[in-house]
């Protein structure tokens, strides 16, 4: 008896037949309409997943940089007694390993006015040397200068606030606080006019429109805090390791304090961002899953259409494994090519996301990314290598799994039954 000839897996003839099935039939295009939609679905699904994940990563990173660039990673507030010893406490905290800056601040709500309008602001009194060490402010001065900030009565205001009040560096701005002098007629608002010394723009609309920086001595006088400060903003070398620095800061303070870190101050915001990110990932994964299911439909139809071909190949000596691999290659090719093209499309769009946004806004004459709504003035995109690899791997895995059942059906096809009605 002669043994059945064995062929090595993925032999050249298997690739040849698979590629013939992938080519146009009757000038109708790519395998079939269903296979074409499968290819487009996987391509769009992968590209969309990569783009959305990159934009959400960029959104979180930019917000984190902007929020932590202006606000401290840890806010030290007094307990039991006011922070009258703030200079000594700040100096001790500055000496803690991992602390980059300990900046005493005086904060208060006020109304900023000019002849052209009025708006609510948060006035923050700060020392000149501390303000120049906050790079998000010092490196983004658009008008004026911070030189001599402590010496005069000049203020640093955000770009959007300046635009709202039609102000430039050198103009006058009036600050009105609700709590002022106490008189027999009651408490009168405190009103004082200052010169705009500098205009900054950090790129986050909420801060550019609502923050006013004032010399700390002037803020203490304005808010009736002659000897103390509101709190001490602590900036560390690594905000993700903020728990490591807590013990050292507590010991260095040498007095009862209450500490709030950036995660607690912005917990609701960043938790909502994380939930939205996870939900978007699940929703967009369904696009890839539906496209993979379309591969199953397309291959089952292809197996039925090629029943006679399968039977002839079997009678010529092709094994069940060879038939299965033929259809495996055919279906997997759709998924692999769709995933690769989707990856390339997603990468190109991520690299040019802001240019594309500006072009679409120009064409449609609409504002697609309002800074007032999204807090940022640009659309960010930050591709994460691990996430991108996971998206590509998921798409390839789903595509491969989708080909298994139709390929198995093709391999189990009985040649006699297939040829009976030919």
CSV table of C-alpha atoms in Angstrom, one decimal, residues 27-419:
chain,number,residue,atom,x,y,z
A,27,UNK,CA,-14.9,41.8,-12.0
A,28,UNK,CA,-16.8,42.3,-8.8
A,29,UNK,CA,-13.9,43.4,-6.7
A,30,UNK,CA,-12.5,42.0,-3.4
A,31,UNK,CA,-13.8,38.4,-2.8
A,32,UNK,CA,-17.4,39.6,-2.2
A,33,UNK,CA,-19.3,42.6,-0.9
A,34,UNK,CA,-19.3,41.0,2.6
A,35,UNK,CA,-15.5,40.4,2.5
A,36,UNK,CA,-15.0,44.0,1.4
A,37,UNK,CA,-17.1,45.3,4.3
A,38,UNK,CA,-15.1,43.1,6.6
A,39,UNK,CA,-11.9,44.6,5.4
A,40,UNK,CA,-13.2,48.2,5.7
A,41,UNK,CA,-14.7,47.4,9.2
A,42,UNK,CA,-11.4,46.1,10.6
A,43,UNK,CA,-9.4,48.9,9.0
A,44,UNK,CA,-11.8,51.6,10.3
A,45,UNK,CA,-12.1,49.9,13.7
A,46,UNK,CA,-8.4,49.6,14.3
A,47,UNK,CA,-7.7,53.2,13.0
A,48,UNK,CA,-10.6,54.6,15.1
A,49,UNK,CA,-9.4,52.7,18.2
A,50,UNK,CA,-5.8,54.0,17.8
A,51,UNK,CA,-7.0,57.6,17.2
A,52,UNK,CA,-9.5,57.7,20.1
A,53,UNK,CA,-7.0,56.1,22.6
A,54,UNK,CA,-4.3,58.5,21.5
A,55,UNK,CA,-6.5,61.5,21.7
A,56,UNK,CA,-7.8,60.5,25.2
A,57,UNK,CA,-4.2,59.8,26.3
A,58,UNK,CA,-3.1,63.2,25.0
A,59,UNK,CA,-6.1,64.9,26.6
A,60,UNK,CA,-5.3,63.4,30.0
A,61,UNK,CA,-1.5,64.1,29.7
A,62,UNK,CA,-2.1,67.7,28.6
A,63,UNK,CA,-4.6,68.3,31.3
A,64,UNK,CA,-2.4,66.8,33.9
A,65,UNK,CA,0.6,68.9,32.8
A,66,UNK,CA,-1.5,72.1,32.8
A,67,UNK,CA,-3.2,71.4,36.1
A,68,UNK,CA,0.0,70.2,37.9
A,69,UNK,CA,2.0,72.9,36.2
A,70,UNK,CA,0.0,75.6,37.8
A,71,UNK,CA,-1.3,74.0,41.0
A,72,UNK,CA,1.0,72.2,43.4
A,73,UNK,CA,1.1,68.4,43.7
A,74,UNK,CA,0.4,68.7,47.4
A,75,UNK,CA,-1.5,71.5,49.2
A,76,UNK,CA,-0.4,72.0,52.8
A,77,UNK,CA,-3.0,73.8,54.9
A,78,UNK,CA,-2.8,74.9,58.6
A,79,UNK,CA,-4.5,73.2,61.5
A,80,UNK,CA,-5.3,74.6,64.9
A,81,UNK,CA,-3.5,78.0,64.2
A,82,UNK,CA,-2.9,80.2,61.1
A,83,UNK,CA,0.3,79.8,59.0
A,84,UNK,CA,2.1,82.8,60.6
A,85,UNK,CA,5.3,80.8,60.5
A,86,UNK,CA,5.0,80.2,56.7
A,87,UNK,CA,8.5,81.3,55.8
A,88,UNK,CA,10.1,78.9,58.2
A,89,UNK,CA,7.7,76.0,57.2
A,90,UNK,CA,8.2,76.6,53.5
A,91,UNK,CA,12.0,76.6,53.9
A,92,UNK,CA,11.9,73.3,55.8
A,93,UNK,CA,9.6,71.7,53.3
A,94,UNK,CA,11.9,72.9,50.5
A,95,UNK,CA,14.7,70.8,52.1
A,96,UNK,CA,12.8,67.5,51.8
A,97,UNK,CA,14.2,65.2,49.2
A,98,UNK,CA,12.0,65.0,46.2
A,99,UNK,CA,10.4,68.5,46.8
A,100,UNK,CA,11.1,70.8,43.9
A,101,UNK,CA,9.3,73.9,45.2
A,102,UNK,CA,7.3,74.9,48.3
A,103,UNK,CA,5.4,78.1,47.4
A,104,UNK,CA,3.4,80.0,50.1
A,105,UNK,CA,0.2,81.5,48.6
A,106,UNK,CA,-2.6,83.8,49.6
A,107,UNK,CA,-5.8,83.1,47.7
A,108,UNK,CA,-9.1,84.9,47.4
A,109,UNK,CA,-12.1,85.3,45.1
A,110,UNK,CA,-12.5,88.7,43.4
A,111,UNK,CA,-14.1,90.6,40.5
A,112,UNK,CA,-11.8,91.9,37.8
A,113,UNK,CA,-13.1,94.9,36.0
A,114,UNK,CA,-12.0,97.3,33.3
A,115,UNK,CA,-13.9,99.9,31.2
A,116,UNK,CA,-14.7,97.1,28.8
A,117,UNK,CA,-16.2,94.5,31.1
A,118,UNK,CA,-16.0,92.5,34.3
A,119,UNK,CA,-15.5,88.8,35.3
A,120,UNK,CA,-14.9,86.7,38.3
A,121,UNK,CA,-11.3,85.6,39.0
A,122,UNK,CA,-9.2,83.8,41.6
A,123,UNK,CA,-6.4,86.1,42.9
A,124,UNK,CA,-3.3,84.2,44.1
A,125,UNK,CA,-0.6,86.1,46.0
A,126,UNK,CA,2.8,84.5,45.5
A,127,UNK,CA,6.5,85.5,45.9
A,128,UNK,CA,8.4,86.5,42.7
A,129,UNK,CA,11.0,83.8,43.1
A,130,UNK,CA,8.3,81.1,43.4
A,131,UNK,CA,6.4,82.5,40.4
A,132,UNK,CA,9.5,82.4,38.2
A,133,UNK,CA,10.1,78.7,39.2
A,134,UNK,CA,6.6,77.7,38.0
A,135,UNK,CA,7.6,77.1,34.4
A,136,UNK,CA,4.1,76.9,33.0
A,137,UNK,CA,3.8,80.6,33.9
A,138,UNK,CA,7.4,81.9,33.5
A,139,UNK,CA,7.9,80.2,30.1
A,140,UNK,CA,4.6,81.4,28.7
A,141,UNK,CA,4.7,85.1,29.2
A,142,UNK,CA,3.1,86.7,26.0
A,143,UNK,CA,3.2,90.3,27.0
A,144,UNK,CA,5.2,92.3,29.6
A,145,UNK,CA,7.7,90.8,32.1
A,146,UNK,CA,7.9,89.2,35.6
A,147,UNK,CA,11.0,91.2,36.5
A,148,UNK,CA,10.5,93.3,39.6
A,149,UNK,CA,7.2,91.5,40.3
A,150,UNK,CA,7.6,91.8,44.1
A,151,UNK,CA,8.7,95.4,43.9
A,152,UNK,CA,5.7,97.0,42.3
A,153,UNK,CA,1.9,96.6,42.3
A,154,UNK,CA,1.8,94.9,39.0
A,155,UNK,CA,-0.3,91.8,38.3
A,156,UNK,CA,0.1,88.8,36.0
A,157,UNK,CA,-3.1,87.8,34.3
A,158,UNK,CA,-4.2,85.1,31.8
A,159,UNK,CA,-4.5,85.8,28.1
A,160,UNK,CA,-8.2,85.0,27.9
A,161,UNK,CA,-8.9,87.3,30.8
A,162,UNK,CA,-6.9,90.0,29.1
A,163,UNK,CA,-8.9,89.5,25.9
A,164,UNK,CA,-12.2,89.5,27.8
A,165,UNK,CA,-11.4,92.8,29.5
A,166,UNK,CA,-9.6,94.2,26.4
A,167,UNK,CA,-6.3,94.7,28.4
A,168,UNK,CA,-2.7,94.6,27.5
A,169,UNK,CA,0.5,94.8,29.5
A,170,UNK,CA,0.8,98.3,31.0
A,171,UNK,CA,-3.0,98.9,31.2
A,172,UNK,CA,-4.9,99.2,34.5
A,173,UNK,CA,-7.2,96.5,36.0
A,174,UNK,CA,-9.5,97.0,39.0
A,175,UNK,CA,-9.9,94.2,41.5
A,176,UNK,CA,-13.0,94.2,43.7
A,177,UNK,CA,-13.2,91.9,46.7
A,178,UNK,CA,-16.4,91.3,48.6
A,179,UNK,CA,-14.8,91.6,52.1
A,180,UNK,CA,-13.3,95.0,52.6
A,181,UNK,CA,-13.3,97.6,55.3
A,182,UNK,CA,-15.9,97.3,58.2
A,183,UNK,CA,-17.8,100.5,58.7
A,184,UNK,CA,-20.9,101.5,60.7
A,185,UNK,CA,-22.8,101.0,57.4
A,186,UNK,CA,-21.6,97.4,57.2
A,187,UNK,CA,-18.7,95.7,55.3
A,188,UNK,CA,-17.9,97.5,52.1
A,189,UNK,CA,-16.3,95.9,49.1
A,190,UNK,CA,-12.6,96.5,48.7
A,191,UNK,CA,-11.6,98.1,45.4
A,192,UNK,CA,-8.1,98.7,44.1
A,193,UNK,CA,-6.6,99.4,40.7
A,194,UNK,CA,-3.4,97.7,39.6
A,195,UNK,CA,-1.2,97.8,36.6
A,196,UNK,CA,-1.0,94.7,34.3
A,197,UNK,CA,2.7,93.7,34.5
A,198,UNK,CA,2.5,90.5,32.4
A,199,UNK,CA,0.1,88.4,30.4
A,200,UNK,CA,0.6,84.7,30.3
A,201,UNK,CA,-1.0,81.9,28.3
A,202,UNK,CA,-0.6,78.3,29.5
A,203,UNK,CA,-3.1,76.8,27.0
A,204,UNK,CA,-5.8,75.8,29.4
A,205,UNK,CA,-8.8,78.1,29.0
A,206,UNK,CA,-10.0,77.8,32.6
A,207,UNK,CA,-6.7,79.0,34.0
A,208,UNK,CA,-6.0,81.6,31.3
A,209,UNK,CA,-9.4,83.2,31.9
A,210,UNK,CA,-9.7,83.0,35.7
A,211,UNK,CA,-6.2,83.4,37.3
A,212,UNK,CA,-4.6,86.6,38.5
A,213,UNK,CA,-1.2,86.5,40.2
A,214,UNK,CA,-0.4,89.3,42.7
A,215,UNK,CA,2.8,89.9,44.8
A,216,UNK,CA,2.3,88.0,48.1
A,217,UNK,CA,2.8,91.1,50.3
A,218,UNK,CA,0.2,93.0,48.3
A,219,UNK,CA,-2.2,90.0,48.5
A,220,UNK,CA,-1.8,89.9,52.3
A,221,UNK,CA,-2.7,93.5,52.6
A,222,UNK,CA,-5.5,93.3,50.1
A,223,UNK,CA,-7.2,90.3,51.8
A,224,UNK,CA,-6.5,91.4,55.4
A,225,UNK,CA,-3.9,88.6,56.1
A,226,UNK,CA,-0.9,90.7,57.2
A,227,UNK,CA,1.0,87.8,59.0
A,228,UNK,CA,-0.2,84.6,57.5
A,229,UNK,CA,-0.9,82.8,54.2
A,230,UNK,CA,-3.7,80.6,52.9
A,231,UNK,CA,-1.6,77.5,52.2
A,232,UNK,CA,1.7,76.2,50.8
A,233,UNK,CA,1.7,74.7,47.4
A,234,UNK,CA,4.3,71.9,47.2
A,235,UNK,CA,5.7,70.8,43.8
A,236,UNK,CA,7.5,67.4,43.7
A,237,UNK,CA,9.8,65.7,41.2
A,238,UNK,CA,7.3,62.9,40.5
A,239,UNK,CA,3.6,63.6,41.1
A,240,UNK,CA,2.8,59.8,40.7
A,241,UNK,CA,4.9,59.1,43.8
A,242,UNK,CA,3.2,61.7,45.9
A,243,UNK,CA,2.5,59.2,48.8
A,244,UNK,CA,6.2,58.7,49.2
A,245,UNK,CA,6.8,62.4,50.0
A,246,UNK,CA,3.9,62.8,52.5
A,247,UNK,CA,5.8,61.5,55.5
A,248,UNK,CA,8.9,63.7,54.9
A,249,UNK,CA,6.7,66.8,54.3
A,250,UNK,CA,4.7,66.2,57.5
A,251,UNK,CA,7.9,65.8,59.6
A,252,UNK,CA,9.5,68.9,58.0
A,253,UNK,CA,6.5,71.1,58.6
A,254,UNK,CA,7.0,70.7,62.4
A,255,UNK,CA,3.4,71.8,63.1
A,256,UNK,CA,-0.2,70.5,62.7
A,257,UNK,CA,-1.0,70.5,59.0
A,258,UNK,CA,-3.7,69.1,56.6
A,259,UNK,CA,-2.5,67.8,53.2
A,260,UNK,CA,-4.5,67.3,50.0
A,261,UNK,CA,-2.8,65.9,47.0
A,262,UNK,CA,-3.6,66.5,43.3
A,263,UNK,CA,-5.4,63.2,43.0
A,264,UNK,CA,-7.9,64.1,45.7
A,265,UNK,CA,-8.3,67.6,44.4
A,266,UNK,CA,-9.1,66.4,40.9
A,267,UNK,CA,-10.5,62.9,41.7
A,268,UNK,CA,-13.9,63.4,40.1
A,269,UNK,CA,-12.5,64.8,36.9
A,270,UNK,CA,-9.8,62.2,36.3
A,271,UNK,CA,-12.0,59.3,37.3
A,272,UNK,CA,-14.7,60.4,34.8
A,273,UNK,CA,-12.0,60.7,32.2
A,274,UNK,CA,-10.8,57.1,32.9
A,275,UNK,CA,-14.4,55.7,32.8
A,276,UNK,CA,-15.1,57.4,29.5
A,277,UNK,CA,-11.8,56.1,28.1
A,278,UNK,CA,-12.7,52.5,29.1
A,279,UNK,CA,-16.2,52.7,27.7
A,280,UNK,CA,-15.0,54.1,24.4
A,281,UNK,CA,-12.5,51.2,24.1
A,282,UNK,CA,-15.3,48.7,24.6
A,283,UNK,CA,-17.6,50.4,22.2
A,284,UNK,CA,-15.0,50.7,19.5
A,285,UNK,CA,-13.8,47.1,20.0
A,286,UNK,CA,-17.3,46.1,18.9
A,287,UNK,CA,-16.6,47.6,15.5
A,288,UNK,CA,-13.7,45.2,15.1
A,289,UNK,CA,-15.7,42.3,16.4
A,290,UNK,CA,-18.6,43.0,13.9
A,291,UNK,CA,-16.1,43.1,11.1
A,292,UNK,CA,-14.6,39.8,12.3
A,293,UNK,CA,-18.1,38.2,12.2
A,294,UNK,CA,-18.4,39.5,8.7
A,295,UNK,CA,-15.3,37.5,7.8
A,296,UNK,CA,-17.1,34.4,9.0
A,297,UNK,CA,-20.1,35.1,6.8
A,298,UNK,CA,-17.9,35.8,3.8
A,299,UNK,CA,-15.9,32.7,4.2
A,300,UNK,CA,-18.9,30.4,4.7
A,301,UNK,CA,-20.4,31.8,1.5
A,302,UNK,CA,-17.0,31.3,-0.2
A,303,UNK,CA,-16.8,27.7,1.0
A,304,UNK,CA,-20.3,27.0,-0.4
A,305,UNK,CA,-19.4,28.6,-3.7
A,306,UNK,CA,-16.1,26.6,-3.9
A,307,UNK,CA,-17.5,23.3,-2.9
A,308,UNK,CA,-16.7,21.7,-6.3
A,309,UNK,CA,-13.2,23.1,-6.2
A,310,UNK,CA,-12.7,21.7,-2.7
A,311,UNK,CA,-13.9,18.3,-3.8
A,312,UNK,CA,-11.6,18.2,-6.8
A,313,UNK,CA,-8.6,19.2,-4.7
A,314,UNK,CA,-9.4,16.4,-2.2
A,315,UNK,CA,-9.6,13.8,-5.0
A,316,UNK,CA,-6.3,15.0,-6.3
A,317,UNK,CA,-4.7,14.3,-2.9
A,318,UNK,CA,-5.0,17.5,-0.9
A,319,UNK,CA,-5.4,16.7,2.8
A,320,UNK,CA,-8.0,18.1,5.1
A,321,UNK,CA,-5.3,20.3,6.7
A,322,UNK,CA,-4.4,21.8,3.3
A,323,UNK,CA,-8.0,22.7,2.6
A,324,UNK,CA,-8.3,24.2,6.1
A,325,UNK,CA,-5.1,26.3,5.6
A,326,UNK,CA,-6.3,27.6,2.2
A,327,UNK,CA,-9.3,29.2,3.7
A,328,UNK,CA,-7.4,30.1,6.9
A,329,UNK,CA,-5.0,32.2,4.7
A,330,UNK,CA,-7.9,33.7,2.7
A,331,UNK,CA,-9.8,34.9,5.8
A,332,UNK,CA,-6.7,35.9,7.8
A,333,UNK,CA,-5.4,38.0,4.9
A,334,UNK,CA,-8.5,40.2,5.1
A,335,UNK,CA,-7.9,40.7,8.8
A,336,UNK,CA,-4.1,41.2,8.6
A,337,UNK,CA,-4.2,43.7,5.7
A,338,UNK,CA,-7.1,45.5,7.3
A,339,UNK,CA,-5.3,45.7,10.6
A,340,UNK,CA,-2.0,46.9,9.0
A,341,UNK,CA,-3.7,49.6,6.9
A,342,UNK,CA,-5.8,50.6,9.9
A,343,UNK,CA,-2.7,51.0,12.0
A,344,UNK,CA,-1.0,53.1,9.3
A,345,UNK,CA,-4.1,55.3,8.9
A,346,UNK,CA,-4.5,55.7,12.6
A,347,UNK,CA,-0.8,56.6,13.1
A,348,UNK,CA,-0.8,59.2,10.2
A,349,UNK,CA,-3.9,60.9,11.6
A,350,UNK,CA,-2.6,60.9,15.2
A,351,UNK,CA,0.6,62.6,13.9
A,352,UNK,CA,-1.4,65.3,12.1
A,353,UNK,CA,-4.5,65.5,14.3
A,354,UNK,CA,-4.3,69.3,15.0
A,355,UNK,CA,-3.7,70.1,11.3
A,356,UNK,CA,-6.6,68.0,10.3
A,357,UNK,CA,-8.8,69.6,13.0
A,358,UNK,CA,-7.9,73.1,11.7
A,359,UNK,CA,-8.5,72.1,8.1
A,360,UNK,CA,-12.0,70.6,8.9
A,361,UNK,CA,-12.8,73.7,11.0
A,362,UNK,CA,-11.8,75.9,8.1
A,363,UNK,CA,-13.8,73.9,5.5
A,364,UNK,CA,-17.0,73.7,7.7
A,365,UNK,CA,-16.5,77.2,9.2
A,366,UNK,CA,-17.2,75.8,12.6
A,367,UNK,CA,-15.2,75.4,15.9
A,368,UNK,CA,-14.8,71.6,16.4
A,369,UNK,CA,-12.7,71.9,19.5
A,370,UNK,CA,-13.9,74.8,21.7
A,371,UNK,CA,-11.3,75.7,24.3
A,372,UNK,CA,-14.1,76.8,26.7
A,373,UNK,CA,-15.6,73.3,26.6
A,374,UNK,CA,-12.5,71.1,26.4
A,375,UNK,CA,-10.2,73.3,28.5
A,376,UNK,CA,-7.3,73.0,26.0
A,377,UNK,CA,-6.6,75.2,23.0
A,378,UNK,CA,-5.2,72.4,20.9
A,379,UNK,CA,-6.4,68.8,20.1
A,380,UNK,CA,-3.7,66.6,21.6
A,381,UNK,CA,-2.8,63.0,20.6
A,382,UNK,CA,-0.3,60.8,22.5
A,383,UNK,CA,0.2,57.3,21.1
A,384,UNK,CA,1.0,54.7,23.7
A,385,UNK,CA,3.1,51.8,22.3
A,386,UNK,CA,1.6,49.2,24.7
A,387,UNK,CA,-2.0,50.3,23.9
A,388,UNK,CA,-1.4,50.4,20.2
A,389,UNK,CA,0.2,46.9,20.2
A,390,UNK,CA,-2.8,45.6,22.2
A,391,UNK,CA,-5.2,47.0,19.6
A,392,UNK,CA,-3.3,45.5,16.7
A,393,UNK,CA,-3.0,42.2,18.5
A,394,UNK,CA,-6.7,42.1,19.4
A,395,UNK,CA,-7.7,42.8,15.8
A,396,UNK,CA,-5.3,40.1,14.5
A,397,UNK,CA,-6.5,37.6,17.1
A,398,UNK,CA,-10.2,38.2,16.3
A,399,UNK,CA,-9.6,38.0,12.6
A,400,UNK,CA,-7.7,34.7,13.0
A,401,UNK,CA,-10.4,33.2,15.3
A,402,UNK,CA,-13.1,34.2,12.8
A,403,UNK,CA,-11.5,32.1,10.1
A,404,UNK,CA,-11.3,28.9,12.1
A,405,UNK,CA,-14.9,27.7,11.9
A,406,UNK,CA,-15.4,28.3,8.1
A,407,UNK,CA,-12.0,26.7,7.4
A,408,UNK,CA,-12.9,23.7,9.5
A,409,UNK,CA,-16.2,23.4,7.6
A,410,UNK,CA,-14.3,23.5,4.3
A,411,UNK,CA,-11.9,20.8,5.5
A,412,UNK,CA,-14.8,18.5,6.6
A,413,UNK,CA,-16.6,18.8,3.3
A,414,UNK,CA,-17.3,15.3,1.7
A,415,UNK,CA,-16.0,15.2,-1.9
A,416,UNK,CA,-18.6,12.7,-3.0
A,417,UNK,CA,-21.5,14.9,-1.7
A,418,UNK,CA,-19.9,18.0,-3.2
A,419,UNK,CA,-19.6,16.4,-6.6
